[in-house]
Short mmCIF file of C-alpha atoms in Angstrom, two decimals:
data_model
loop_
_atom_site.label_atom_id
_atom_site.label_comp_id
_atom_site.label_asym_id
_atom_site.label_seq_id
_atom_site.Cartn_x
_atom_site.Cartn_y
_atom_site.Cartn_z
CA UNK A 1470 -22.62 0.05 -1.04
CA UNK A 1471 -22.71 -3.65 -0.24
CA UNK A 1472 -19.92 -5.55 1.46
CA UNK A 1473 -19.28 -9.29 1.44
CA UNK A 1474 -17.26 -11.28 3.94
CA UNK A 1475 -16.66 -14.79 2.55
CA UNK A 1476 -14.81 -17.12 4.91
CA UNK A 1477 -13.31 -20.29 3.47
CA UNK A 1478 -12.05 -23.35 5.40
CA UNK A 1479 -9.42 -24.97 3.19
CA UNK A 1480 -7.95 -28.47 3.55
CA UNK A 1481 -4.36 -28.39 4.80
CA UNK A 1482 -2.89 -29.77 1.56
CA UNK A 1483 -5.07 -27.63 -0.73
CA UNK A 1484 -4.11 -24.09 0.35
CA UNK A 1485 -1.70 -23.51 -2.56
CA UNK A 1486 -4.26 -24.75 -5.09
CA UNK A 1487 -6.93 -22.58 -3.47
CA UNK A 1488 -4.71 -19.50 -3.67
CA UNK A 1489 -4.08 -20.09 -7.39
CA UNK A 1490 -7.81 -20.21 -8.09
CA UNK A 1491 -8.50 -17.26 -5.80
CA UNK A 1492 -5.88 -15.11 -7.51
CA UNK A 1493 -7.72 -15.47 -10.83
CA UNK A 1494 -11.06 -14.71 -9.18
CA UNK A 1495 -9.62 -11.61 -7.51
CA UNK A 1496 -8.00 -10.39 -10.72
CA UNK A 1497 -11.16 -10.87 -12.82
CA UNK A 1498 -13.52 -9.49 -10.15
CA UNK A 1499 -11.52 -6.29 -9.75
CA UNK A 1500 -12.07 -5.59 -13.47
CA UNK A 1501 -15.84 -5.62 -13.03
CA UNK A 1502 -17.72 -2.32 -13.16
CA UNK A 1503 -18.87 -1.41 -9.68
CA UNK A 1504 -16.27 -3.46 -7.84
CA UNK A 1505 -14.99 -1.04 -5.17
CA UNK A 1506 -12.54 -3.47 -3.59
CA UNK A 1507 -11.89 -7.22 -3.62
CA UNK A 1508 -9.20 -8.57 -1.31
CA UNK A 1509 -8.20 -12.02 -0.07
CA UNK A 1510 -7.00 -12.20 3.53
CA UNK A 1511 -5.40 -15.11 5.38
CA UNK A 1512 -5.66 -15.81 9.10
CA UNK A 1513 -2.16 -15.22 10.52
CA UNK A 1514 -2.63 -18.04 13.03
CA UNK A 1515 -4.29 -20.53 10.65
CA UNK A 1516 -3.32 -20.50 6.95
CA UNK A 1517 -6.30 -22.73 6.15
CA UNK A 1518 -8.70 -19.88 6.93
CA UNK A 1519 -9.01 -17.55 3.93
CA UNK A 1520 -11.39 -14.59 3.93
CA UNK A 1521 -12.50 -12.64 0.87
CA UNK A 1522 -13.51 -9.08 1.75
CA UNK A 1523 -15.42 -7.38 -1.03
CA UNK A 1524 -17.08 -4.03 -1.59
CA UNK A 1525 -19.62 -3.50 -4.36
CA UNK A 1526 -21.45 -0.35 -5.40
CA UNK A 1527 -24.87 -2.02 -5.06
CA UNK A 1528 -26.65 -5.31 -4.39
CA UNK A 1529 -27.58 -5.39 -8.09
CA UNK A 1530 -23.92 -5.21 -9.13
CA UNK A 1531 -23.05 -7.93 -6.62
CA UNK A 1532 -25.72 -10.10 -8.23
CA UNK A 1533 -24.14 -9.51 -11.64
CA UNK A 1534 -20.78 -10.54 -10.17
CA UNK A 1535 -22.25 -13.74 -8.80
CA UNK A 1536 -23.55 -14.58 -12.28
CA UNK A 1537 -20.23 -13.82 -14.00
CA UNK A 1538 -18.29 -16.52 -15.86
CA UNK A 1539 -15.29 -16.31 -13.55
CA UNK A 1540 -17.42 -16.47 -10.37
CA UNK A 1541 -19.62 -19.35 -11.52
CA UNK A 1542 -16.64 -21.38 -12.76
CA UNK A 1543 -14.09 -20.70 -10.01
CA UNK A 1544 -16.15 -20.65 -6.79
CA UNK A 1545 -17.35 -24.28 -7.18
CA UNK A 1546 -13.72 -25.38 -7.66
CA UNK A 1547 -12.62 -23.41 -4.60
CA UNK A 1548 -15.48 -24.89 -2.57
CA UNK A 1549 -14.31 -28.44 -3.33
CA UNK A 1550 -10.98 -27.69 -1.62
CA UNK A 1551 -12.63 -27.13 1.76
CA UNK A 1552 -13.18 -29.38 4.79
CA UNK A 1553 -16.18 -27.23 5.78
CA UNK A 1554 -18.63 -25.11 3.78
CA UNK A 1555 -17.77 -21.46 3.32
CA UNK A 1556 -19.60 -18.76 5.33
CA UNK A 1557 -20.84 -15.93 3.12
CA UNK A 1558 -22.09 -12.79 4.89
CA UNK A 1559 -23.54 -9.96 2.82
CA UNK A 1560 -23.37 -6.76 4.84
CA UNK A 1561 -24.19 -3.10 4.89
CA UNK A 1562 -21.97 -0.52 6.48
CA UNK A 1563 -23.27 0.70 9.89
CA UNK A 1564 -20.49 3.19 10.64
CA UNK B 690 -0.55 -4.05 7.37
CA UNK B 691 -2.69 -6.19 9.65
CA UNK B 692 -6.42 -6.70 9.21
CA UNK B 693 -8.95 -7.85 11.79
CA UNK B 694 -12.34 -9.40 11.14
CA UNK B 695 -14.31 -9.48 14.41
CA UNK B 696 -17.71 -11.16 14.16
CA UNK B 697 -20.20 -10.57 16.96
CA UNK B 698 -23.41 -12.54 17.66
CA UNK B 699 -25.73 -10.14 19.46
CA UNK B 700 -28.87 -11.04 21.42
CA UNK B 701 -32.02 -9.98 19.57
CA UNK B 702 -33.04 -7.35 22.17
CA UNK B 703 -29.49 -5.98 22.61
CA UNK B 704 -28.65 -4.83 19.06
CA UNK B 705 -29.40 -1.14 19.75
CA UNK B 706 -27.34 -1.17 22.93
CA UNK B 707 -24.51 -2.93 21.10
CA UNK B 708 -24.55 -0.33 18.32
CA UNK B 709 -24.29 2.51 20.86
CA UNK B 710 -21.21 0.96 22.44
CA UNK B 711 -19.72 0.10 19.05
CA UNK B 712 -20.15 3.64 17.76
CA UNK B 713 -17.94 4.95 20.60
CA UNK B 714 -15.37 2.22 19.98
CA UNK B 715 -15.30 3.03 16.26
CA UNK B 716 -14.99 6.77 16.86
CA UNK B 717 -12.16 6.41 19.40
CA UNK B 718 -10.31 3.72 17.42
CA UNK B 719 -10.27 5.80 14.25
CA UNK B 720 -8.40 8.52 16.16
CA UNK B 721 -5.54 6.16 16.97
CA UNK B 722 -2.24 6.56 15.16
CA UNK B 723 -1.83 3.74 12.68
CA UNK B 724 -5.52 2.99 12.33
CA UNK B 725 -5.99 2.69 8.55
CA UNK B 726 -9.69 1.87 8.68
CA UNK B 727 -12.22 0.72 11.26
CA UNK B 728 -15.74 -0.08 10.09
CA UNK B 729 -18.76 -1.85 11.58
CA UNK B 730 -20.84 -3.91 9.17
CA UNK B 731 -24.20 -5.60 9.72
CA UNK B 732 -25.43 -8.76 8.02
CA UNK B 733 -28.28 -7.66 5.72
CA UNK B 734 -30.15 -10.92 6.40
CA UNK B 735 -29.50 -11.07 10.16
CA UNK B 736 -29.21 -7.80 12.14
CA UNK B 737 -27.83 -9.72 15.12
CA UNK B 738 -24.61 -10.45 13.21
CA UNK B 739 -22.25 -7.46 13.43
CA UNK B 740 -18.76 -7.56 11.93
CA UNK B 741 -15.95 -5.11 12.68
CA UNK B 742 -13.49 -4.87 9.81
CA UNK B 743 -10.27 -3.17 10.80
CA UNK B 744 -6.97 -2.29 9.14
CA UNK B 745 -3.88 -1.41 11.18
CA UNK B 746 -0.44 -0.36 10.01
CA UNK B 747 1.27 -3.13 12.00
CA UNK B 748 0.72 -5.93 14.52
CA UNK B 749 2.47 -3.75 17.11
CA UNK B 750 -0.03 -0.92 16.58
CA UNK B 751 -2.92 -3.41 16.78
CA UNK B 752 -1.51 -4.55 20.15
CA UNK B 753 -1.49 -0.94 21.34
CA UNK B 754 -5.12 -0.63 20.24
CA UNK B 755 -6.08 -3.74 22.19
CA UNK B 756 -4.52 -2.21 25.33
CA UNK B 757 -6.24 1.16 24.86
CA UNK B 758 -8.70 2.48 27.46
CA UNK B 759 -11.62 2.51 25.02
CA UNK B 760 -10.93 -1.06 23.80
CA UNK B 761 -10.42 -2.57 27.25
CA UNK B 762 -13.53 -0.87 28.66
CA UNK B 763 -15.97 -1.24 25.74
CA UNK B 764 -15.22 -4.69 24.32
CA UNK B 765 -16.12 -6.54 27.58
CA UNK B 766 -19.45 -4.65 27.65
CA UNK B 767 -20.13 -5.51 24.00
CA UNK B 768 -19.27 -9.16 24.66
CA UNK B 769 -21.89 -9.40 27.41
CA UNK B 770 -24.61 -8.54 24.86
CA UNK B 771 -23.95 -11.71 22.85
CA UNK B 772 -25.60 -15.15 22.79
CA UNK B 773 -22.34 -16.64 21.46
CA UNK B 774 -18.68 -15.62 21.83
CA UNK B 775 -17.27 -13.33 19.17
CA UNK B 776 -14.92 -14.71 16.48
CA UNK B 777 -11.77 -12.62 16.08
CA UNK B 778 -9.59 -13.33 13.05
CA UNK B 779 -6.31 -11.44 12.65
CA UNK B 780 -5.30 -11.55 9.00
CA UNK B 781 -2.67 -10.54 6.52
CA UNK B 782 -3.48 -9.47 3.00
CA UNK B 783 -2.78 -12.18 0.39
CA UNK B 784 -3.83 -10.23 -2.71
#
């Protein structure tokens, strides 16, 4: 199992647009084989901080996801809506 | 539901010690009423980056957790093992 924590820093006036894009990415990603979970969270004290928390069956499947049409088309658009580059952390479960 | 992403930045020679403390915190926290999930992740490319991903039934229950004996005794010890202050993000689920 591989987990991904992707933290996005969205411009104040771009949150709605970001959420629209993210909803498509979430919907399409959840359909992928080997996607265990794929959720978008929002910081309760700062709506501009959006965090994608993902679980994938393997690193190989995550790689397939990152080459998918929806990922490669949507992520660049989401990235443009930020004031600071996203932080992507690929993790393993410790306990 | 409330989710917490807590990112820790552990000194290179303190990772083992941190993991020992964290394992007790995880074990005790999972016993708490209203704890939906409580997992420690480790960055696959940087073992000094440890991320606690937590799910709690409500903000009120999270507050109780943060006042618990295990939280109030262990977190300060874990914090001392860092080269940089932890980043705690309390989140709601968007989708």
